[in-house]
Amino acid sequence: MAQQVGSTSGPASTAREVEAVPGEASEVAGAGWSEPVSPGDGQPGTAMTTSVTTSKSATSSSVGTTGRVRGWLRRTPPAAAAVVPAAPSVVAAGPELDLASNDPLVAYLLSAASAVDITGLQLQSPALKALQAASVVLVVPLISSGSLVGLLSLGPRRSERGYSTDDLRLLNSLAGYAAPAMRVGQLVRQQQAEARQRERIEQELKIAQIIQQQFLPKQLPDLPSWHVAAFYRPARTVGGDFYDFIPLPDGRVMFVVGDVTDKGIPAALVMASTHALLRDAAPRLVSPGKVLGHVNEMLCVDIPAHMFVTCLALVLDPVSGEVVFANAGHDVPYVRTQGGVAELRARGMPLGLMPGMDYEERRFQFEPGDCALLHSDGLAEAHAPDREMFGFPRVSALVGKGPSGEALIDLCLTELGSFTGPNHEQEDDITLVSLQRSSSAWHQGDPDFRGDQGGV
């Protein structure tokens, strides 16, 4: 960097512009300073100094036969003459460079592993062209652990001389110290950015969880002579399971339990769409088979590839105790009756797989004391540490043990926890809905009627 120096009259104290460049010594305040010059670079007897203020008593010079001029600086009291302010230092920034990992310049610099003169370098490299266009003549690669982490680019020297061997040695040494420090800084910034990104994702997931919870019923249906209990626990912050109780115009209630393939945010988005479609179709179509058929047609158009929804729709008449149900590939509900455990089976393809599907409707009559468990596969398909599956027979056996409502749900979760062990990571979302008709209830019609019991 050049610094403009003030001058006074007389040949013995003439000042000129001085450059400090790599490979040349410069010491100030009482130490020697020297700069090699070529013949004709300065006239004999001319004193050169880096002091802003000069005087005849502050400088002296000697000229040798080799053409080297040596000036000595001494501490002197400031002269009474006006001081000429020094020009501000200006550091030129290097060119903005987007260096792709597959750029040929990267491989060239890694192989060189030292300062490279690029003035005559020929490569099919956009980065090299950008550097040359910016008048860069020397590039020093900053290499850490075999990776190029940065570049030190230098333009032509102001003295118009080339970079010496000492200059190159100094720059390579500087790069050896700077590269690890730069790599550490990059890693720190990367970790900070990743931490901020994780924090944003966690915040967004919490918001998504709150939004998804709004889709779940805020309260259980109040049905005389019936007891309803529900439990939902996603495997992740958000999940693909859902359940709902949709009032119908004729006083009946549609119970819906569904499960979207996959977990997390993709499943939660499909779950929200499916839930909205069911909510829209149920009051209009009422029939569970028609509702599932309509939702299937709508999902087939927009559902992402390799995703589908299993869903059970069960319409309950709370007065008579009769239910009409249809199943789109969902887990079979179990009903504890006086005669044992019944299965509510109906044929139907999962939603969103194939258009034009029909969904079979079946009927079942709940007797006083009967209790049903509607569940998702997060319960039956959980695994023990030895990879044994909890299994549907265990679920059926739990339903037949006698508890109802919240007690039945608690029993299922307790048995699941004992089966999977204390350090088990939940594999899938779990949804449980218990529906029990009280023992004192009665139904209209023939008391011996149990209807089409769907595979009892």
Coordinates of C-alpha atoms in Angstrom, one line a residue:
M1 CA 0.0 0.0 0.0
A2 CA 1.4 3.4 -0.9
Q3 CA 1.4 6.4 1.4
Q4 CA 1.9 9.9 0.2
V5 CA 4.6 11.7 2.1
G6 CA 5.0 15.5 2.6
S7 CA 8.1 17.3 1.3
T8 CA 10.2 20.4 2.0
S9 CA 12.3 22.4 -0.4
G10 CA 15.8 21.3 -1.1
P11 CA 17.2 18.2 -2.8
A12 CA 18.4 16.8 0.6
S13 CA 14.9 16.3 1.9
T14 CA 12.8 15.6 -1.1
A15 CA 10.0 13.0 -0.3
R16 CA 8.4 10.4 -2.6
E17 CA 5.6 7.8 -2.5
V18 CA 6.7 4.6 -0.7
E19 CA 5.4 1.1 -1.1
A20 CA 5.4 -1.7 1.5
V21 CA 5.3 -5.0 -0.3
P22 CA 6.0 -8.6 0.7
G23 CA 9.7 -9.4 0.7
E24 CA 10.9 -5.9 1.6
A25 CA 11.8 -4.8 5.1
S26 CA 10.2 -1.8 6.6
E27 CA 10.9 -0.6 10.1
V28 CA 9.8 2.7 11.6
A29 CA 10.8 4.9 14.5
G30 CA 14.5 4.6 14.9
A31 CA 15.1 1.4 12.9
G32 CA 16.6 0.9 9.5
W33 CA 14.5 0.9 6.4
S34 CA 15.6 -0.1 2.9
E35 CA 14.1 -0.7 -0.5
P36 CA 16.0 -2.1 -3.5
V37 CA 15.7 0.3 -6.5
S38 CA 16.9 0.1 -10.0
P39 CA 19.2 2.6 -11.6
G40 CA 17.4 5.8 -12.3
D41 CA 14.7 5.0 -9.8
G42 CA 15.9 7.9 -7.6
Q43 CA 18.6 10.4 -7.9
P44 CA 21.8 10.2 -5.8
G45 CA 21.5 12.1 -2.6
T46 CA 17.8 11.9 -2.4
A47 CA 16.4 10.9 1.0
M48 CA 13.3 8.7 1.3
T49 CA 11.2 8.4 4.4
T50 CA 7.8 7.1 5.6
S51 CA 7.4 9.9 8.1
V52 CA 4.5 12.2 7.4
T53 CA 6.5 15.3 8.4
T54 CA 10.0 15.7 7.1
S55 CA 12.9 18.1 7.9
K56 CA 16.5 18.4 6.9
S57 CA 17.6 17.3 10.3
A58 CA 15.4 14.2 10.3
T59 CA 16.8 12.4 7.2
S60 CA 20.1 11.4 5.8
S61 CA 21.1 9.1 2.9
S62 CA 24.0 7.3 1.4
V63 CA 24.4 5.9 -2.0
G64 CA 26.5 2.8 -2.8
T65 CA 27.9 1.5 -6.1
T66 CA 25.1 -1.0 -6.3
G67 CA 22.4 1.7 -6.7
R68 CA 20.8 0.9 -3.3
V69 CA 19.6 3.9 -1.3
R70 CA 19.3 3.7 2.5
G71 CA 17.5 6.2 4.6
W72 CA 17.6 6.4 8.4
L73 CA 14.7 7.7 10.5
R74 CA 15.2 9.3 13.9
R75 CA 12.8 10.4 16.6
T76 CA 12.7 14.2 16.4
P77 CA 10.4 16.8 17.9
P78 CA 7.7 17.8 15.5
A79 CA 8.6 20.7 13.4
A80 CA 6.7 24.0 13.6
A81 CA 5.8 23.7 10.0
A82 CA 2.2 22.8 9.0
V83 CA 1.6 19.0 9.0
V84 CA 0.3 17.5 5.8
P85 CA -2.4 14.9 6.7
A86 CA -1.8 11.4 5.5
A87 CA -4.0 10.0 2.8
P88 CA -6.5 7.4 4.2
S89 CA -5.6 3.8 3.7
V90 CA -7.7 2.0 1.1
V91 CA -7.9 -1.8 0.9
A92 CA -9.3 -3.0 -2.4
A93 CA -11.7 -5.9 -2.0
G94 CA -11.2 -9.0 -4.2
P95 CA -13.7 -10.0 -6.9
E96 CA -16.9 -11.7 -5.8
L97 CA -16.4 -15.3 -6.8
D98 CA -18.8 -18.2 -7.0
L99 CA -16.4 -21.2 -7.2
A100 CA -18.3 -24.4 -8.0
S101 CA -16.9 -27.7 -6.7
N102 CA -16.6 -29.1 -10.2
D103 CA -14.8 -26.1 -11.6
P104 CA -11.5 -27.1 -13.2
L105 CA -9.7 -24.4 -11.3
V106 CA -10.5 -26.2 -8.0
A107 CA -8.6 -29.4 -9.1
Y108 CA -5.7 -27.3 -10.5
L109 CA -5.3 -25.4 -7.2
L110 CA -5.5 -28.5 -5.1
S111 CA -2.8 -30.2 -7.2
A112 CA -0.6 -27.1 -7.0
A113 CA -1.1 -26.5 -3.3
S114 CA 0.8 -23.3 -3.5
A115 CA 0.7 -19.8 -5.0
V116 CA -0.2 -19.9 -8.7
D117 CA 0.4 -17.2 -11.4
I118 CA -2.8 -17.2 -13.4
T119 CA -1.9 -14.6 -16.0
G120 CA -1.0 -17.2 -18.6
L121 CA -3.2 -20.0 -17.2
Q122 CA -5.6 -21.5 -19.7
L123 CA -8.6 -23.5 -18.3
Q124 CA -12.2 -23.9 -19.2
S125 CA -13.1 -22.3 -15.9
P126 CA -15.7 -19.5 -15.3
A127 CA -14.0 -18.7 -12.0
L128 CA -10.6 -18.3 -13.7
K129 CA -12.0 -15.9 -16.3
A130 CA -13.6 -13.9 -13.6
L131 CA -10.3 -13.6 -11.7
Q132 CA -8.4 -12.7 -14.8
A133 CA -11.0 -10.1 -15.7
A134 CA -10.5 -8.6 -12.3
S135 CA -6.7 -8.1 -13.0
V136 CA -5.8 -10.8 -10.5
V137 CA -2.3 -12.2 -11.3
L138 CA -1.6 -14.4 -8.3
V139 CA -3.9 -16.8 -6.5
V140 CA -2.9 -18.6 -3.3
P141 CA -5.2 -21.5 -2.4
L142 CA -6.4 -22.0 1.2
I143 CA -6.5 -25.7 1.7
S144 CA -7.6 -27.5 4.8
S145 CA -8.0 -31.3 5.2
G146 CA -7.7 -31.7 1.5
S147 CA -10.5 -29.3 0.7
L148 CA -10.3 -25.8 -0.9
V149 CA -11.8 -23.5 1.7
G150 CA -10.9 -20.1 0.1
L151 CA -8.6 -18.1 -2.1
L152 CA -6.1 -15.3 -1.5
S153 CA -6.1 -13.3 -4.7
L154 CA -3.5 -10.6 -5.4
G155 CA -3.3 -8.0 -8.2
P156 CA -0.1 -6.6 -9.8
R157 CA 2.3 -4.9 -7.5
R158 CA 2.3 -1.1 -7.7
S159 CA 6.0 -1.1 -8.1
E160 CA 5.4 -3.0 -11.4
R161 CA 7.8 -5.7 -10.3
G162 CA 6.9 -9.3 -10.1
Y163 CA 6.4 -11.3 -6.9
S164 CA 9.7 -12.6 -5.7
T165 CA 10.5 -16.0 -4.3
D166 CA 10.5 -14.6 -0.8
D167 CA 7.0 -13.1 -1.5
L168 CA 5.7 -16.5 -2.6
R169 CA 7.2 -18.2 0.4
L170 CA 5.6 -15.7 2.7
L171 CA 2.2 -16.0 1.0
N172 CA 2.3 -19.8 1.1
S173 CA 3.2 -19.7 4.8
L174 CA 0.3 -17.3 5.5
A175 CA -2.1 -19.6 3.6
G176 CA -1.0 -22.5 5.8
Y177 CA -2.0 -20.7 8.9
A178 CA -5.1 -19.0 7.5
A179 CA -6.7 -22.1 5.9
P180 CA -7.4 -24.0 9.1
A181 CA -8.6 -20.9 10.9
M182 CA -11.0 -20.2 8.0
R183 CA -12.2 -23.8 8.0
V184 CA -13.0 -23.5 11.7
G185 CA -14.9 -20.3 11.1
Q186 CA -16.8 -21.9 8.3
L187 CA -17.7 -24.9 10.5
V188 CA -18.8 -22.6 13.3
R189 CA -21.0 -20.6 11.0
Q190 CA -22.4 -23.8 9.5
Q191 CA -23.3 -25.2 12.9
Q192 CA -24.9 -21.9 13.9
A193 CA -27.0 -21.9 10.7
E194 CA -28.0 -25.5 11.2
A195 CA -29.0 -24.7 14.8
R196 CA -31.1 -21.8 13.7
Q197 CA -32.7 -24.0 11.0
R198 CA -33.5 -26.7 13.5
E199 CA -35.0 -24.1 15.8
R200 CA -37.2 -22.8 13.0
I201 CA -38.3 -26.3 12.0
E202 CA -39.1 -27.1 15.6
Q203 CA -41.1 -23.9 15.9
E204 CA -43.0 -24.7 12.7
L205 CA -43.7 -28.2 13.8
K206 CA -45.1 -26.9 17.1
I207 CA -47.4 -24.6 15.1
A208 CA -48.4 -27.5 12.8
Q209 CA -49.1 -29.6 15.9
I210 CA -51.4 -26.9 17.3
I211 CA -53.2 -26.6 13.9
Q212 CA -53.6 -30.4 13.6
Q213 CA -55.1 -30.6 17.1
Q214 CA -57.8 -28.2 15.9
F215 CA -59.0 -30.9 13.5
L216 CA -59.5 -33.4 16.3
P217 CA -62.8 -33.2 18.2
K218 CA -62.7 -30.6 21.0
Q219 CA -65.3 -32.6 23.0
L220 CA -66.8 -36.1 22.9
P221 CA -70.4 -36.5 21.8
D222 CA -73.0 -36.5 24.6
L223 CA -75.2 -39.4 23.7
P224 CA -77.8 -40.7 26.3
S225 CA -77.1 -44.3 27.3
W226 CA -73.7 -44.3 25.5
H227 CA -70.2 -43.8 26.8
V228 CA -67.5 -42.6 24.4
A229 CA -63.7 -42.3 25.0
A230 CA -60.9 -41.4 22.7
F231 CA -57.1 -41.4 22.7
Y232 CA -54.6 -40.1 20.1
R233 CA -50.8 -40.0 20.2
P234 CA -48.7 -39.3 17.0
A235 CA -45.4 -41.0 16.5
R236 CA -43.9 -37.6 15.7
T237 CA -44.8 -34.0 16.4
V238 CA -47.6 -34.3 13.8
G239 CA -49.1 -37.5 12.4
G240 CA -51.5 -39.0 9.8
D241 CA -54.1 -40.6 12.1
F242 CA -57.4 -38.9 12.7
Y243 CA -60.8 -39.5 14.3
D244 CA -64.0 -37.5 14.4
F245 CA -67.7 -37.5 15.4
I246 CA -69.8 -35.9 12.7
P247 CA -73.4 -35.1 13.6
L248 CA -75.9 -36.0 10.8
P249 CA -79.2 -34.3 10.0
D250 CA -81.4 -37.2 11.1
G251 CA -79.9 -37.2 14.7
R252 CA -77.4 -40.0 14.1
V253 CA -73.7 -39.6 14.5
M254 CA -70.9 -40.7 12.1
F255 CA -67.9 -42.1 13.9
V256 CA -64.8 -41.8 11.6
V257 CA -61.3 -43.3 12.3
G258 CA -58.6 -43.0 9.6
D259 CA -54.9 -43.5 9.0
V260 CA -52.7 -42.0 6.3
T261 CA -49.7 -43.9 5.1
D262 CA -46.4 -42.6 6.2
K263 CA -45.8 -40.3 9.2
G264 CA -44.9 -36.7 9.9
I265 CA -45.8 -33.6 7.8
P266 CA -46.7 -35.3 4.5
A267 CA -49.2 -37.6 6.3
A268 CA -50.5 -34.6 8.3
L269 CA -51.3 -32.7 5.1
V270 CA -53.1 -35.6 3.5
M271 CA -54.9 -36.2 6.8
A272 CA -56.2 -32.6 6.8
S273 CA -57.5 -32.9 3.2
T274 CA -59.2 -36.2 4.0
H275 CA -60.8 -34.9 7.2
A276 CA -62.1 -31.8 5.4
L277 CA -63.6 -34.0 2.6
L278 CA -65.3 -36.3 5.1
R279 CA -66.7 -33.3 7.0
D280 CA -68.2 -31.9 3.8
A281 CA -69.6 -35.2 2.5
A282 CA -71.1 -36.8 5.6
P283 CA -74.0 -34.4 6.3
R284 CA -75.0 -34.5 2.6
L285 CA -74.7 -38.1 1.8
V286 CA -75.2 -39.7 5.2
S287 CA -74.6 -43.2 3.9
P288 CA -71.1 -44.4 5.0
G289 CA -70.5 -46.3 1.8
K290 CA -71.4 -43.3 -0.4
V291 CA -69.3 -40.9 1.8
L292 CA -66.2 -43.1 1.4
G293 CA -66.9 -43.5 -2.3
H294 CA -67.1 -39.7 -2.8
V295 CA -63.9 -39.0 -0.7
N296 CA -62.1 -41.7 -2.7
E297 CA -62.9 -40.0 -6.0
M298 CA -61.7 -36.7 -4.7
L299 CA -58.4 -38.1 -3.3
C300 CA -57.5 -40.0 -6.4
V301 CA -57.1 -36.8 -8.3
D302 CA -54.7 -35.0 -5.9
I303 CA -53.2 -37.4 -3.5
P304 CA -49.4 -37.8 -3.8
A305 CA -48.0 -41.0 -5.4
H306 CA -47.6 -44.0 -3.1
M307 CA -49.9 -42.6 -0.5
F308 CA -53.4 -43.7 0.5
V309 CA -55.8 -43.5 3.4
T310 CA -57.5 -46.3 5.3
C311 CA -60.8 -45.2 6.9
L312 CA -63.7 -46.6 8.9
A313 CA -67.0 -44.8 8.8
L314 CA -69.6 -46.0 11.3
V315 CA -73.1 -44.3 11.6
L316 CA -74.7 -44.8 15.0
D317 CA -78.4 -44.5 15.8
P318 CA -78.1 -43.7 19.5
V319 CA -81.8 -44.5 20.2
S320 CA -82.0 -47.9 18.6
G321 CA -78.3 -48.9 19.0
E322 CA -78.0 -49.9 15.4
V323 CA -74.9 -49.0 13.4
V324 CA -74.3 -49.0 9.7
F325 CA -70.6 -49.1 8.7
A326 CA -68.3 -49.2 5.7
N327 CA -64.6 -49.8 5.7
A328 CA -61.9 -48.6 3.3
G329 CA -59.1 -51.0 4.2
H330 CA -58.9 -49.9 7.9
D331 CA -58.2 -52.2 10.9
V332 CA -61.3 -54.2 11.8
P333 CA -63.1 -52.9 14.9
Y334 CA -63.7 -55.4 17.8
V335 CA -67.0 -55.5 19.8
R336 CA -67.3 -57.3 23.1
T337 CA -70.7 -58.9 23.4
Q338 CA -72.4 -61.3 25.7
G339 CA -71.5 -64.1 23.2
G340 CA -67.8 -63.1 22.8
V341 CA -65.8 -60.7 20.7
A342 CA -67.3 -59.8 17.3
E343 CA -65.5 -58.3 14.3
L344 CA -67.2 -55.5 12.2
R345 CA -66.0 -56.5 8.8
A346 CA -66.8 -54.8 5.5
R347 CA -65.0 -54.9 2.1
G348 CA -63.5 -51.8 0.5
M349 CA -60.2 -50.5 -0.9
P350 CA -58.2 -47.8 0.8
L351 CA -59.0 -44.2 -0.3
G352 CA -56.9 -42.6 -3.0
L353 CA -55.7 -45.8 -4.7
M354 CA -58.2 -46.4 -7.5
P355 CA -61.2 -44.4 -8.7
G356 CA -64.6 -45.9 -9.2
M357 CA -64.6 -48.1 -6.0
D358 CA -67.7 -49.3 -4.2
Y359 CA -67.8 -49.7 -0.5
E360 CA -69.8 -52.4 1.1
E361 CA -72.2 -51.4 3.9
R362 CA -72.9 -53.7 6.9
R363 CA -75.1 -53.4 10.0
F364 CA -74.7 -54.3 13.6
Q365 CA -77.0 -54.0 16.6
F366 CA -75.4 -52.9 19.9
E367 CA -77.0 -54.6 22.9
P368 CA -76.8 -53.0 26.4
G369 CA -73.3 -53.6 27.8
D370 CA -71.7 -54.1 24.4
C371 CA -68.4 -52.2 23.9
A372 CA -66.5 -51.6 20.7
L373 CA -62.9 -50.5 20.1
L374 CA -62.0 -48.6 17.0
H375 CA -58.3 -48.5 16.5
S376 CA -55.4 -47.7 14.1
D377 CA -52.5 -50.0 13.3
G378 CA -50.1 -48.2 15.6
L379 CA -51.4 -50.5 18.4
A380 CA -51.5 -53.9 16.7
E381 CA -48.3 -53.4 14.5
A382 CA -46.0 -52.3 17.3
H383 CA -43.0 -54.4 17.9
A384 CA -41.1 -55.8 20.9
P385 CA -37.3 -55.5 21.1
D386 CA -37.1 -59.0 19.5
R387 CA -39.2 -57.7 16.6
E388 CA -42.3 -59.7 17.6
M389 CA -45.5 -57.9 16.6
F390 CA -48.1 -57.0 19.2
G391 CA -50.7 -58.4 16.8
F392 CA -54.5 -58.2 16.3
P393 CA -55.2 -61.3 18.5
R394 CA -53.8 -59.5 21.5
V395 CA -56.0 -56.5 20.7
S396 CA -59.1 -58.7 20.4
A397 CA -58.2 -60.5 23.7
L398 CA -57.9 -57.1 25.5
V399 CA -61.3 -56.0 24.2
G400 CA -62.8 -59.3 25.6
K401 CA -61.3 -58.9 29.1
G402 CA -64.1 -56.7 30.3
P403 CA -63.0 -53.1 30.9
S404 CA -64.8 -50.4 28.9
G405 CA -64.3 -46.7 28.0
E406 CA -61.2 -45.1 29.4
A407 CA -60.4 -48.3 31.4
L408 CA -60.2 -50.3 28.1
I409 CA -57.9 -47.6 26.5
D410 CA -55.6 -47.6 29.6
L411 CA -55.4 -51.4 29.5
C412 CA -54.4 -51.4 25.9
L413 CA -51.7 -48.8 26.5
T414 CA -50.4 -50.5 29.6
E415 CA -50.1 -53.9 27.8
L416 CA -48.4 -52.2 24.9
G417 CA -45.9 -50.5 27.1
S418 CA -45.1 -53.8 28.8
F419 CA -44.8 -55.6 25.5
T420 CA -42.4 -53.0 23.8
G421 CA -40.3 -52.2 26.8
P422 CA -39.4 -48.9 28.5
N423 CA -37.0 -47.6 25.8
H424 CA -39.3 -48.3 22.9
E425 CA -39.6 -45.6 20.2
Q426 CA -43.2 -45.4 19.0
E427 CA -43.2 -46.6 15.4
D428 CA -46.6 -45.3 14.2
D429 CA -49.5 -43.1 15.3
I430 CA -51.9 -44.6 17.8
T431 CA -55.6 -43.8 17.7
L432 CA -58.1 -45.6 20.0
V433 CA -61.9 -44.9 20.2
S434 CA -64.1 -46.8 22.7
L435 CA -67.9 -46.9 22.2
Q436 CA -70.0 -48.6 24.8
R437 CA -73.8 -48.9 25.3
S438 CA -74.7 -48.7 28.9
S439 CA -76.2 -51.8 30.5
S440 CA -79.5 -50.1 31.4
A441 CA -80.1 -49.1 27.8
W442 CA -82.8 -50.6 25.6
H443 CA -83.4 -50.5 21.8
Q444 CA -86.5 -50.1 19.8
G445 CA -87.9 -53.2 18.0
D446 CA -87.2 -56.9 18.6
P447 CA -84.9 -57.2 21.7
D448 CA -83.4 -60.3 20.1
F449 CA -82.5 -58.5 16.9
R450 CA -78.7 -58.3 16.3
G451 CA -78.9 -57.6 12.5
D452 CA -76.1 -58.4 10.1
Q453 CA -73.3 -58.7 12.6
G454 CA -70.6 -58.3 10.1
G455 CA -68.7 -61.6 10.7
V456 CA -69.6 -62.3 14.3

